[in-house]
mmCIF file of C-alpha atoms (C1' of nucleotides) in Angstrom:
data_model
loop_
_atom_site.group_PDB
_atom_site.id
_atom_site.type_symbol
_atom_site.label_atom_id
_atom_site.label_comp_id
_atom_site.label_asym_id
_atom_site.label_seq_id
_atom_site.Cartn_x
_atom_site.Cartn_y
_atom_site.Cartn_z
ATOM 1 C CA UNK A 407 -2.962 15.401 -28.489
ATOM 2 C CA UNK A 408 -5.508 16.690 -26.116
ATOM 3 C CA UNK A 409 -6.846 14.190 -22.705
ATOM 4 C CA UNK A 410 -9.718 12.376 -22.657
ATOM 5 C CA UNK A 411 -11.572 12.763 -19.318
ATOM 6 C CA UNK A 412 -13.482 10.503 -17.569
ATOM 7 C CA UNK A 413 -17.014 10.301 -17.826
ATOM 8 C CA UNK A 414 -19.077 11.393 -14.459
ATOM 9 C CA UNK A 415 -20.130 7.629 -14.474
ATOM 10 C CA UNK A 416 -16.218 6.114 -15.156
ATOM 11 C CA UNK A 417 -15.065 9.016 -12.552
ATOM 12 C CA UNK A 418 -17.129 7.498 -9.623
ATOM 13 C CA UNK A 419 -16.320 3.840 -10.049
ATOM 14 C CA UNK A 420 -12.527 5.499 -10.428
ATOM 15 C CA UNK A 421 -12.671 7.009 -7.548
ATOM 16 C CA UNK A 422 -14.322 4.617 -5.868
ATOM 17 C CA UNK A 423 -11.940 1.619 -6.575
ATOM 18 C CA UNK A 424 -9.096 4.446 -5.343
ATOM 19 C CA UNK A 425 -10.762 4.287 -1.962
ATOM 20 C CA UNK A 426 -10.733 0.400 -2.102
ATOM 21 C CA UNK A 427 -7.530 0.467 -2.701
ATOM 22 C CA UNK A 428 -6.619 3.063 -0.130
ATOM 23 C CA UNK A 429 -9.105 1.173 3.106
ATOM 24 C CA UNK A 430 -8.885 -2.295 2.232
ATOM 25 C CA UNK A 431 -4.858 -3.183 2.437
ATOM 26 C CA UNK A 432 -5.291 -1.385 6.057
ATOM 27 C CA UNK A 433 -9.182 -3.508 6.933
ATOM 28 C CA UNK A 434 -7.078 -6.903 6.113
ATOM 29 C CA UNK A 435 -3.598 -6.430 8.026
ATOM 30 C CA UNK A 436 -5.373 -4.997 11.182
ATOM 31 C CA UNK A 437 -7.318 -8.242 11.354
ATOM 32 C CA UNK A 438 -4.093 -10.142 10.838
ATOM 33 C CA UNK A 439 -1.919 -8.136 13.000
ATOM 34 C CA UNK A 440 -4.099 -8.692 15.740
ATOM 35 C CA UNK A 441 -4.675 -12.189 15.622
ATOM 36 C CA UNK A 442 -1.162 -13.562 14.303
ATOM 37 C CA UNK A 443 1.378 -10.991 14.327
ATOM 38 C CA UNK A 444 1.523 -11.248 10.162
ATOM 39 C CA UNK A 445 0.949 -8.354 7.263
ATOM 40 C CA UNK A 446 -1.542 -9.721 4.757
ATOM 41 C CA UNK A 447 1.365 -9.531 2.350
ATOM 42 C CA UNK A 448 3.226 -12.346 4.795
ATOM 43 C CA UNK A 449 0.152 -14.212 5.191
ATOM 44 C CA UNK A 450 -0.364 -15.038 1.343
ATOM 45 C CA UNK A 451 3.120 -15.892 1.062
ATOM 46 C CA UNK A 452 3.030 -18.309 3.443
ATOM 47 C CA UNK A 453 -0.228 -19.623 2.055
ATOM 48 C CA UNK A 454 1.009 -19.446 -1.193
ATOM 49 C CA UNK A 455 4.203 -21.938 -0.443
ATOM 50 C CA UNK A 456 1.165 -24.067 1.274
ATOM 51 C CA UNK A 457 0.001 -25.425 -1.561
ATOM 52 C CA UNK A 458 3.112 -25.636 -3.785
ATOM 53 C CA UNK A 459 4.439 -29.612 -3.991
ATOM 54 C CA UNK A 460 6.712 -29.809 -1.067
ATOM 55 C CA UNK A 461 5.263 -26.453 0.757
ATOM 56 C CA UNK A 462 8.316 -25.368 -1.550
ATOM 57 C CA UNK A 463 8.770 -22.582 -4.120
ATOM 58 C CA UNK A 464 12.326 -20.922 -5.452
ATOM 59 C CA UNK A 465 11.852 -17.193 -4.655
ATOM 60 C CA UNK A 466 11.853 -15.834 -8.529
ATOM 61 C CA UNK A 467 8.462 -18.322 -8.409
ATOM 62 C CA UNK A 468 7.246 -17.205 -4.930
ATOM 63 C CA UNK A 469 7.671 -13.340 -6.266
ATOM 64 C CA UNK A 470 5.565 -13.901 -8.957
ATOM 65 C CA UNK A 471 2.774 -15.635 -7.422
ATOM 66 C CA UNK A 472 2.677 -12.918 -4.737
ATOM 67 C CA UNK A 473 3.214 -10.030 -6.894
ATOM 68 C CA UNK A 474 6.258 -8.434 -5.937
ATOM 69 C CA UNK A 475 9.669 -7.853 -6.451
ATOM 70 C CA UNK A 476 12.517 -9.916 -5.368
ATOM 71 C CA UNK A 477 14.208 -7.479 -3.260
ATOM 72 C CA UNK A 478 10.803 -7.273 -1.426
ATOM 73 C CA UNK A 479 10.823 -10.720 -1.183
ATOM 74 C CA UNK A 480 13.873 -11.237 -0.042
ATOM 75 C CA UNK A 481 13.460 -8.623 2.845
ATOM 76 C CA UNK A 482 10.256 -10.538 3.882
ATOM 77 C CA UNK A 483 11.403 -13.864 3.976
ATOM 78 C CA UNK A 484 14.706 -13.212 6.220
ATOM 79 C CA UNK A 485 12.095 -11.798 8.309
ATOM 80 C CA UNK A 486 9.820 -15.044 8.189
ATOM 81 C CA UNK A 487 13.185 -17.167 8.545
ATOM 82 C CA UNK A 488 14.332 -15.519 11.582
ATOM 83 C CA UNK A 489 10.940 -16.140 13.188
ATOM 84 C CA UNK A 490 11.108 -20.016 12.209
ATOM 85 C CA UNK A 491 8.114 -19.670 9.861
ATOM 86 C CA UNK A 492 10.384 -20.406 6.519
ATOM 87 C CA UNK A 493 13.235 -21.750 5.803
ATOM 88 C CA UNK A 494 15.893 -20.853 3.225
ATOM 89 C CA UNK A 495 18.248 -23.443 1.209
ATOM 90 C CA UNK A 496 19.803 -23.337 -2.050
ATOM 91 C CA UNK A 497 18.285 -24.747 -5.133
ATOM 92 C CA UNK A 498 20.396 -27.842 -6.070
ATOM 93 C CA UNK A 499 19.500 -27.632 -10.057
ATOM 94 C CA UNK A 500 20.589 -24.297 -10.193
ATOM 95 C CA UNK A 501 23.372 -22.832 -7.936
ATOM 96 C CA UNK A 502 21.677 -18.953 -8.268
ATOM 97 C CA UNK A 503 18.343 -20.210 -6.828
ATOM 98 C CA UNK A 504 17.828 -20.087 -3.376
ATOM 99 C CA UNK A 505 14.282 -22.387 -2.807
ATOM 100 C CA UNK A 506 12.051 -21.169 0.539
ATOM 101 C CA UNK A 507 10.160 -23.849 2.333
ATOM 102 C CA UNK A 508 7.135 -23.391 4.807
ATOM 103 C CA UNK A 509 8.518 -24.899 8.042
ATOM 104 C CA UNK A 510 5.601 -26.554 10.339
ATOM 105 C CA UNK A 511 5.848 -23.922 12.467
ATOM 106 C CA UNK A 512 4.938 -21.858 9.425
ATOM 107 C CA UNK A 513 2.717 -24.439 8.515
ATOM 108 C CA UNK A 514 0.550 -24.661 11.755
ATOM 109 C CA UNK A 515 0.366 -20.456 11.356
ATOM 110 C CA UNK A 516 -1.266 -20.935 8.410
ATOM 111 C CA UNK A 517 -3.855 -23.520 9.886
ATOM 112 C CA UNK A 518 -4.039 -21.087 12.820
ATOM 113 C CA UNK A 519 -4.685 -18.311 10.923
ATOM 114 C CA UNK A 520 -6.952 -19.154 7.841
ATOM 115 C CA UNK A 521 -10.149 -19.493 9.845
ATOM 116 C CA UNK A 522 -10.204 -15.957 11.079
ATOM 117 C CA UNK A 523 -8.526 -14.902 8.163
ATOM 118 C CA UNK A 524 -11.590 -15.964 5.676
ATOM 119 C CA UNK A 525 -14.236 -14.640 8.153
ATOM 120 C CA UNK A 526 -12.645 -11.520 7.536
ATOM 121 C CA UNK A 527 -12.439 -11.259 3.653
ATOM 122 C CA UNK A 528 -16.190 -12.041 3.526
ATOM 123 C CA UNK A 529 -17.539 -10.437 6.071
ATOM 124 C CA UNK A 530 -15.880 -7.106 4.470
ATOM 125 C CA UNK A 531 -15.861 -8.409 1.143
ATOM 126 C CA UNK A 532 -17.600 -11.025 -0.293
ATOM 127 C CA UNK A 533 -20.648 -10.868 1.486
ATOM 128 C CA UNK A 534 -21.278 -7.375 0.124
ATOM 129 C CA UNK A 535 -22.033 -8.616 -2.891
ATOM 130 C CA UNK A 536 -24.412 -10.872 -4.592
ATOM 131 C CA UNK A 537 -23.824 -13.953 -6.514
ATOM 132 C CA UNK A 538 -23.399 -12.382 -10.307
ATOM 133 C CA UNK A 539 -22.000 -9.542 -8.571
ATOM 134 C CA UNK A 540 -19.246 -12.072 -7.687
ATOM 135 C CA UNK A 541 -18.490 -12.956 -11.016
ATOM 136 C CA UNK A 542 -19.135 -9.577 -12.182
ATOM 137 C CA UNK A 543 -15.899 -8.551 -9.861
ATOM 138 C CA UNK A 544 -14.014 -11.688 -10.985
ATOM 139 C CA UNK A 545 -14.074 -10.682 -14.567
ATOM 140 C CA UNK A 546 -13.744 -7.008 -14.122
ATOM 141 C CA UNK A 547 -10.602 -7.505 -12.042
ATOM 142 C CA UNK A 548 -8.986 -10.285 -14.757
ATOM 143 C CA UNK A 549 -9.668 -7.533 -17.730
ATOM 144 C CA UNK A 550 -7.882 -5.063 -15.125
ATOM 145 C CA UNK A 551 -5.247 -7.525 -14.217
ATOM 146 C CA UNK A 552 -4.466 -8.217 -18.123
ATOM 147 C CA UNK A 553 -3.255 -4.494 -18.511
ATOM 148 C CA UNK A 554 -0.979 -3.894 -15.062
ATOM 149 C CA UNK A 555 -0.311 -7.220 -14.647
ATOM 150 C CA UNK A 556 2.934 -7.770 -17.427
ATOM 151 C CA UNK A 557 3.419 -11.352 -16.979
ATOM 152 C CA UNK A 558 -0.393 -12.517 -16.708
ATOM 153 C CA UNK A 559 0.917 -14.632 -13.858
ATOM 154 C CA UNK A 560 -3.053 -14.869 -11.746
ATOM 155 C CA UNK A 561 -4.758 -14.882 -14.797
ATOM 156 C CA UNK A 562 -3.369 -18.558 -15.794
ATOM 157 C CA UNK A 563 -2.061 -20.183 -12.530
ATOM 158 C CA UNK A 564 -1.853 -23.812 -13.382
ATOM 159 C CA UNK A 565 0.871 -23.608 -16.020
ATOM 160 C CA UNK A 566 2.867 -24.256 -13.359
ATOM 161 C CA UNK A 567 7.077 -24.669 -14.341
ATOM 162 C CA UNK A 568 7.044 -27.547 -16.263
ATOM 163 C CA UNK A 569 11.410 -27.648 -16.513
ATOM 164 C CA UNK A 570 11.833 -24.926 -18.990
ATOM 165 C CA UNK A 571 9.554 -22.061 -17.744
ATOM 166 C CA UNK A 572 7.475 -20.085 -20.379
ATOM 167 C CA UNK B 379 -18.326 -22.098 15.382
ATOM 168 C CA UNK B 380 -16.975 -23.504 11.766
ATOM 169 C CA UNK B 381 -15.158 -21.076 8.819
ATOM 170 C CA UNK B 382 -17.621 -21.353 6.215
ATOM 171 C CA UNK B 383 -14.679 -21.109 3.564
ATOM 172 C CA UNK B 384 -14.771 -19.646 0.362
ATOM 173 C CA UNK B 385 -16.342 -21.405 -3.158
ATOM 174 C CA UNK B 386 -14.605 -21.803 -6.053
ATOM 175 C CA UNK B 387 -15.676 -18.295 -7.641
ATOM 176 C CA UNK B 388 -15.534 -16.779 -4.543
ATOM 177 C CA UNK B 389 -11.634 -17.702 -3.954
ATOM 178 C CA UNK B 390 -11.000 -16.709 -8.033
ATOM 179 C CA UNK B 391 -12.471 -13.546 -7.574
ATOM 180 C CA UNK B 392 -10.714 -12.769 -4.034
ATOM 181 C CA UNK B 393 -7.805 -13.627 -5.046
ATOM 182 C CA UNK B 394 -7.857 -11.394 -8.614
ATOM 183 C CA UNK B 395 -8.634 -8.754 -6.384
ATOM 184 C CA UNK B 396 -5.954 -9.145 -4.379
ATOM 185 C CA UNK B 397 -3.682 -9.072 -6.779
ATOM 186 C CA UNK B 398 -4.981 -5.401 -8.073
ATOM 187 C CA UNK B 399 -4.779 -4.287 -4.323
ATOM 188 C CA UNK B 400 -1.017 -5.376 -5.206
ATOM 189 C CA UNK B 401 0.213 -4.161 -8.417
ATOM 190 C CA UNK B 402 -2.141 -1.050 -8.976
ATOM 191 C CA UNK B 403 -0.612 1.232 -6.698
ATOM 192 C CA UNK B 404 2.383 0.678 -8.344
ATOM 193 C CA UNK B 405 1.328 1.579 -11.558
ATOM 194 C CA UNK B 406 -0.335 4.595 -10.342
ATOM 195 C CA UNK B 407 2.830 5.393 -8.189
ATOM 196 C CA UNK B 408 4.929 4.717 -11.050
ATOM 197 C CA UNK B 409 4.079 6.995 -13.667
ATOM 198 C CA UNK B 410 3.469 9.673 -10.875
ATOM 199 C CA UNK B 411 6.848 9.536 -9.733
ATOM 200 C CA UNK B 412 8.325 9.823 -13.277
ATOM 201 C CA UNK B 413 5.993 12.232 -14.546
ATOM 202 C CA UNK B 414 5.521 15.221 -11.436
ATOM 203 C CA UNK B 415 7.846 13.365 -8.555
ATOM 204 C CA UNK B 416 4.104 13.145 -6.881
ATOM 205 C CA UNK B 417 2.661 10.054 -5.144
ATOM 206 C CA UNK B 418 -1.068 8.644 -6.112
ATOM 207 C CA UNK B 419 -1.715 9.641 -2.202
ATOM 208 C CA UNK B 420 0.479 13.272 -2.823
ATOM 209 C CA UNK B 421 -1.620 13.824 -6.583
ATOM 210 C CA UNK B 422 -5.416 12.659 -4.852
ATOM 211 C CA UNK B 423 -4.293 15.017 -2.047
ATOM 212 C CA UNK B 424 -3.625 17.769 -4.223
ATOM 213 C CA UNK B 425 -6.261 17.191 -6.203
ATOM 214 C CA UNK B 426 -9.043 17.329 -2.792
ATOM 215 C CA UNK B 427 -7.850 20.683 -2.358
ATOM 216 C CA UNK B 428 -8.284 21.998 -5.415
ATOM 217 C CA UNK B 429 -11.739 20.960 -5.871
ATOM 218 C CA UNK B 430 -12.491 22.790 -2.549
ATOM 219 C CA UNK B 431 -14.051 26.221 -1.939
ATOM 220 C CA UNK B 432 -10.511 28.326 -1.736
ATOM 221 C CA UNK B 433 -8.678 25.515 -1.989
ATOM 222 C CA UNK B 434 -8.801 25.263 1.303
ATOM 223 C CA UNK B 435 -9.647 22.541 3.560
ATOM 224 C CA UNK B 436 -9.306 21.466 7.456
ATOM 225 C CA UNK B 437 -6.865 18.742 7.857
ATOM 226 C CA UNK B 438 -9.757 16.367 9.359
ATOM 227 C CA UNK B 439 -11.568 16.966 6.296
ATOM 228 C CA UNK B 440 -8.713 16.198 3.910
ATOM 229 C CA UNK B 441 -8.013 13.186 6.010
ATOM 230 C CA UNK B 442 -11.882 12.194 5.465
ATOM 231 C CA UNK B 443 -11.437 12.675 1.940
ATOM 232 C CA UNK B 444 -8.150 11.115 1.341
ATOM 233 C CA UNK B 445 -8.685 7.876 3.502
ATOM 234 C CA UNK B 446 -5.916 9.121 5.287
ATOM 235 C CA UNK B 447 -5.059 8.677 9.307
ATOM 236 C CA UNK B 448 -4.594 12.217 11.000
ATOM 237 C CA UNK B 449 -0.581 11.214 11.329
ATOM 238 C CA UNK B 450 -0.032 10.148 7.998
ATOM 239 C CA UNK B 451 -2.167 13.762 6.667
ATOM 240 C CA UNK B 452 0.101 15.453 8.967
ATOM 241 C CA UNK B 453 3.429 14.086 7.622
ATOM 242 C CA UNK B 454 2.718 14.232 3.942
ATOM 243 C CA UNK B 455 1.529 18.010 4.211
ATOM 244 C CA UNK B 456 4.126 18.732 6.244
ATOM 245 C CA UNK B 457 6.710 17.460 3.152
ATOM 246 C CA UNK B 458 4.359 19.300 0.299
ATOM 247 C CA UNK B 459 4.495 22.439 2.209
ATOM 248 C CA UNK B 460 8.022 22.238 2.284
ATOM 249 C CA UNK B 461 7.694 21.986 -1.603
ATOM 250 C CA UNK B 462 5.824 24.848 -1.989
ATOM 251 C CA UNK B 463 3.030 23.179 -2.717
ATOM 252 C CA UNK B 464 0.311 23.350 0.323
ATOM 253 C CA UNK B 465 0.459 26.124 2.744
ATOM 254 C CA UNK B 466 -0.937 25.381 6.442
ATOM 255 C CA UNK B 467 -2.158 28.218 8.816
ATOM 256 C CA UNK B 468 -4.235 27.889 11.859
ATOM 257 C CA UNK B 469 -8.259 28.218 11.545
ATOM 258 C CA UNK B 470 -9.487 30.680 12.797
ATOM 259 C CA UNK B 471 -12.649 29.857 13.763
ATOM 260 C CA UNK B 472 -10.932 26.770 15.955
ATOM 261 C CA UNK B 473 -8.045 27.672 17.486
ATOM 262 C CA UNK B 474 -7.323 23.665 17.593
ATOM 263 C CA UNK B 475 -7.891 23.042 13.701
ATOM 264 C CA UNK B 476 -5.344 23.848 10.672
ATOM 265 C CA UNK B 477 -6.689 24.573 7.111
ATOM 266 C CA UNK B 478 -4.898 23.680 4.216
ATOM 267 C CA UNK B 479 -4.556 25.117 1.190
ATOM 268 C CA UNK B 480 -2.907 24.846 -2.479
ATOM 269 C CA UNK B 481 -0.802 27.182 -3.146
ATOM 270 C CA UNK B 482 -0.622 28.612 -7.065
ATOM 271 C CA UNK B 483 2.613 26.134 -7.188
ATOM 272 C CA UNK B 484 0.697 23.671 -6.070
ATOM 273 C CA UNK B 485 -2.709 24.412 -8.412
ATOM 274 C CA UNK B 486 -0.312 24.142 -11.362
ATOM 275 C CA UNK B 487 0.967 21.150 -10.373
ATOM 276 C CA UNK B 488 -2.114 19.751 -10.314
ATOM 277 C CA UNK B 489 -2.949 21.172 -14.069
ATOM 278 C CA UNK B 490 0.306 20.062 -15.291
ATOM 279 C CA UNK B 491 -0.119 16.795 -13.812
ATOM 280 C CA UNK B 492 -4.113 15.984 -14.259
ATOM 281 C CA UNK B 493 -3.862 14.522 -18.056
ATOM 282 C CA UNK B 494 -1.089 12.024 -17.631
ATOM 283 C CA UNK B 495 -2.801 10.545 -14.198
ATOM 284 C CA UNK B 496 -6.097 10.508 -16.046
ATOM 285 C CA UNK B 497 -4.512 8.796 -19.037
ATOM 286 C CA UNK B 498 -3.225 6.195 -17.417
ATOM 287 C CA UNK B 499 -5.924 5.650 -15.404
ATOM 288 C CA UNK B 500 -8.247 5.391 -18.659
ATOM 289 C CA UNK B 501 -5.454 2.903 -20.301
ATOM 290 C CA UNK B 502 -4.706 0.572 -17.025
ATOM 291 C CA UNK B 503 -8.316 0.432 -15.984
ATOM 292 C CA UNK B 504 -11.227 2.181 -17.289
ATOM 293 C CA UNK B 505 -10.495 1.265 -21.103
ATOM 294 C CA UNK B 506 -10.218 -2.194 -20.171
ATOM 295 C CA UNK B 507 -13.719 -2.486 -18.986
ATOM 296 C CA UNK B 508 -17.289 -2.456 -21.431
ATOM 297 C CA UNK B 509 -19.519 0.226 -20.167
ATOM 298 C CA UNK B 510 -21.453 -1.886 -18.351
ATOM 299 C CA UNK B 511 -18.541 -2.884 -16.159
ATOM 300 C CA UNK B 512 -17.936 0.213 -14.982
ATOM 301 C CA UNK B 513 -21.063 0.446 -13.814
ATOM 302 C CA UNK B 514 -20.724 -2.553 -12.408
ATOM 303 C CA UNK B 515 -17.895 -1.884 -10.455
ATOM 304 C CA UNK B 516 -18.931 1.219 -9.160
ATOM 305 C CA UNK B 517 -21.982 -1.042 -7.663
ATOM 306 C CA UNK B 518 -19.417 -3.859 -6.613
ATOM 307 C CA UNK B 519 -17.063 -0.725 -4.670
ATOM 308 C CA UNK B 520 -19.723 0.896 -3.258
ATOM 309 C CA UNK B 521 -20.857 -2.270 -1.321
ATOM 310 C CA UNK B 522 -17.439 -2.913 -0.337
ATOM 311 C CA UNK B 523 -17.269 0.535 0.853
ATOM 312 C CA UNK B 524 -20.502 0.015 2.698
ATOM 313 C CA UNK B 525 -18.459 -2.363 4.940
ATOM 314 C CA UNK B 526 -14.946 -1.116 5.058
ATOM 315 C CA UNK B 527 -15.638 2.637 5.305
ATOM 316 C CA UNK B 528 -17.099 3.335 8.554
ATOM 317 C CA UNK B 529 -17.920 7.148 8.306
ATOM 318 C CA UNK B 530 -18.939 6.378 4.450
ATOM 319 C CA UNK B 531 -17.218 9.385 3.539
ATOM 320 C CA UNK B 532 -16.625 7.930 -0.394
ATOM 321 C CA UNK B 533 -20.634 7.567 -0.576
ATOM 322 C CA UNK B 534 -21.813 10.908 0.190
ATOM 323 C CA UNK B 535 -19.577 13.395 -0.433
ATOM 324 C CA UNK B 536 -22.293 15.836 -0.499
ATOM 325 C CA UNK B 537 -23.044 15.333 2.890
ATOM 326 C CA UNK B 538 -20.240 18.476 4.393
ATOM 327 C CA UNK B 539 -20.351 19.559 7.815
ATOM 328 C CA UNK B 540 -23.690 21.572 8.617
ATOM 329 C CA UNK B 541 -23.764 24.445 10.317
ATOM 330 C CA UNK B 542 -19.761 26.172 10.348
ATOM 331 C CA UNK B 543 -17.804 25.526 7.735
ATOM 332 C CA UNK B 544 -18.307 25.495 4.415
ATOM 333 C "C1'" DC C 60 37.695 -22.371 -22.950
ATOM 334 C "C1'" DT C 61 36.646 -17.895 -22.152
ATOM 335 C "C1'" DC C 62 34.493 -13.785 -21.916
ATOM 336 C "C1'" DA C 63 30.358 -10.894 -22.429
ATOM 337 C "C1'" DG C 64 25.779 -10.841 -21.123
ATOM 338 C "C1'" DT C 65 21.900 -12.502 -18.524
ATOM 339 C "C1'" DT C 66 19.524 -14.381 -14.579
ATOM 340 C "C1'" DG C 67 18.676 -15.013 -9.505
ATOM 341 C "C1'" DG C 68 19.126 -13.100 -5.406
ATOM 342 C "C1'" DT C 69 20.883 -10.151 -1.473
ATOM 343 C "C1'" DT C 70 22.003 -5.888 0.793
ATOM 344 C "C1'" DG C 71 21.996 -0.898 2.388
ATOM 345 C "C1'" DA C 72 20.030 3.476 2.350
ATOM 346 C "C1'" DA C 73 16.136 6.515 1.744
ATOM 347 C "C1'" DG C 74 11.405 7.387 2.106
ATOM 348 C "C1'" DC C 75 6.671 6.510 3.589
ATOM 349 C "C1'" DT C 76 3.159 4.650 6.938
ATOM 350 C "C1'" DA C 77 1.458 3.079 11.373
ATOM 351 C "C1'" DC C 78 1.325 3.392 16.142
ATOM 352 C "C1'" DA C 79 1.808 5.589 20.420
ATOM 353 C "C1'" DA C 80 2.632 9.507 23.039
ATOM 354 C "C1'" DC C 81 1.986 14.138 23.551
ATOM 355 C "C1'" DT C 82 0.245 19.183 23.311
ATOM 356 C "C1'" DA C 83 -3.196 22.445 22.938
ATOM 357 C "C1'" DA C 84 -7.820 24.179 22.501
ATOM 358 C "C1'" DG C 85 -12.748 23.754 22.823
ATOM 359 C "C1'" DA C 86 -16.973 21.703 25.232
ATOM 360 C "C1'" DC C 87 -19.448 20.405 29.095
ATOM 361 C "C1'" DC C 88 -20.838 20.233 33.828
ATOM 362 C "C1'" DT C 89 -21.371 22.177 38.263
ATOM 363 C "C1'" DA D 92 -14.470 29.717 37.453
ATOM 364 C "C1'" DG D 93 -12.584 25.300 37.609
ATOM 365 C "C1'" DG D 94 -11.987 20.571 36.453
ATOM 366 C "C1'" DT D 95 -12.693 16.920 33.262
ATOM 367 C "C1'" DC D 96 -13.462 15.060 28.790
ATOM 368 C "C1'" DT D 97 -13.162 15.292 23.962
ATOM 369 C "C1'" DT D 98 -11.404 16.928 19.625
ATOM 370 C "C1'" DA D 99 -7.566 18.434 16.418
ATOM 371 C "C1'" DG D 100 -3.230 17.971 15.221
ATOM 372 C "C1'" DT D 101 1.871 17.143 15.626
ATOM 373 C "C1'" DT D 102 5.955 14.484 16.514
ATOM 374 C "C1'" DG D 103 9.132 10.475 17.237
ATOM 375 C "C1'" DT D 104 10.081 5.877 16.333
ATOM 376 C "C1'" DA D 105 9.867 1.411 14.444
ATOM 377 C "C1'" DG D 106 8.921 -1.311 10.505
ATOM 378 C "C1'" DC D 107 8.106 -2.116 5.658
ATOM 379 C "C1'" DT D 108 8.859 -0.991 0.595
ATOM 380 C "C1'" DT D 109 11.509 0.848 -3.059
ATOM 381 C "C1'" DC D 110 15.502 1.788 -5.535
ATOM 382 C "C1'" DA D 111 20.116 1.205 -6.818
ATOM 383 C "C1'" DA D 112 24.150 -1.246 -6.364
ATOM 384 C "C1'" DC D 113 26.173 -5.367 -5.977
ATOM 385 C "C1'" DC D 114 27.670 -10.368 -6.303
ATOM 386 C "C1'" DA D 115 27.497 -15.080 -7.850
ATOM 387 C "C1'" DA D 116 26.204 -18.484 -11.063
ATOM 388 C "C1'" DC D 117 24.594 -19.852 -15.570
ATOM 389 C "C1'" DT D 118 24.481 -19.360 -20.806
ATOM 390 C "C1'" DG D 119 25.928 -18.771 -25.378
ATOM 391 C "C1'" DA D 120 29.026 -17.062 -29.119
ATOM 392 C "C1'" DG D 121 33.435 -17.519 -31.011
#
DNA sequence: CTCAGTTGGTTGAAGCTACAACTAAGACCT
DNA sequence: AGGTCTTAGTTGTAGCTTCAACCAACTGAG
């Protein structure tokens, strides 16, 4: 069974999407860093448990919608905790669930921080494209996002845990 | 001065993107690790050097090419030169510059290694996009590029230092 | 009821990256 | 020559991520 190489064409937009992936991570905490003392990773959690009912989310849920793993997760909340942006209880349903909560301390750094947060993603992002090339990204990174991304979590967003998950 | 916040396309496609910033160096890590106990940043390292005349290339240059800050270069080649993989000597044309350069070890690595990286490249991301796509992300990238990559190394690779060198 | 297996989460150690400080060599100016 | 500035690279440390091990609570079969 012999490899099948990229094309010249499929090599550049490889290698091209490497370097996104290499310069962008570092473009978006520098900007956050500097302005609110938070990793870009710690600033979509926090916005993520924004907008879930109750500014709540058990951290199996919160993993998912951030895209990591739990031990990650767990490492970056006690963080978050100890600063007074989250806090941590147990899940009264279900005695292994420990639910996170956005404090308003946590809150109000979210507020704080979304303005200058935004300017950032499309002044180094979105406003380097054009309108179809929008979309163009948005469907090129769902057909991506179907293959690496096992449980299809961003791809369908509002199912939401209706009591007995899946 | 008011955020002028994201549409509703805008924010889908951000946040898709996002989420391959996320979860595709994983899967790149992933099979890297299991397959030649290489990182993507170790492999795309490797790989620099052995696309250069002699194999050889200053550490600024490899930094250019890798996306890489002069520290981080400098620790990684550090730990593949312990692995027989890079060897580092002094240039002498610039008594302050180091070359680098793949060692046999580290040129079979590369071989060995090549067809599984480009494999699962092809299956996580290239395969899952029409041919158009990949042109247009190659478009999409290299406008993001445009604004994240100062020196625009990525763009013109052609461009090599002009008079020294080589 | 109980015990095996699964799920949810935490913890500790190892490894990598970022940042700051530092060394050394070349370039420039007079 | 001599002094200053810049460039090239290394090193130490702190902080974050990963991996493996672990524990507690739930679930289901008998």
């Amino acid at each position: 069974m012999q490899t099948e190489w990229l094309s010249d064409e499929e090599r550049v937009a490889w290698v091209r999407l490497a370097a996104v992936l290499e310069l962008l991570p570092g473009v978006l905490d520098t900007q956050l860093r500097r302005d609110a003392e938070l990793t870009h990773f710690e600033y979509f959690l926090l916005a993520m448990l924004s907008e879930a009912p109750d500014r709540t989310l058990r951290m199996t849920s919160l993993a998912q919608r951030t895209h990591a793993t739990l031990p990650r997760l767990s490492h970056v909340v006690r963080r978050l905790e100890d600063r007074g942006l989250v806090r941590r209880f147990p899940c009264p349903q279900d005695g292994r669930a420990t639910n996170a909560q956005l404090t308003d301390a946590g809150w109000a750094k979210v507020v704080d921080t979304a303005p200058g947060h935004v300017t950032n993603v499309r002044h180094h992002v979105i406003d380097a494209l054009g309108a179809d090339q929008v979309t163009q990204l948005s469907e090129i990174t769902e057909a991506i996002l179907a293959r690496i991304d096992p449980d299809g979590v961003v791809m369908s967003p509002q199912r939401g845990h209706p009591s007995g998950r899946r």
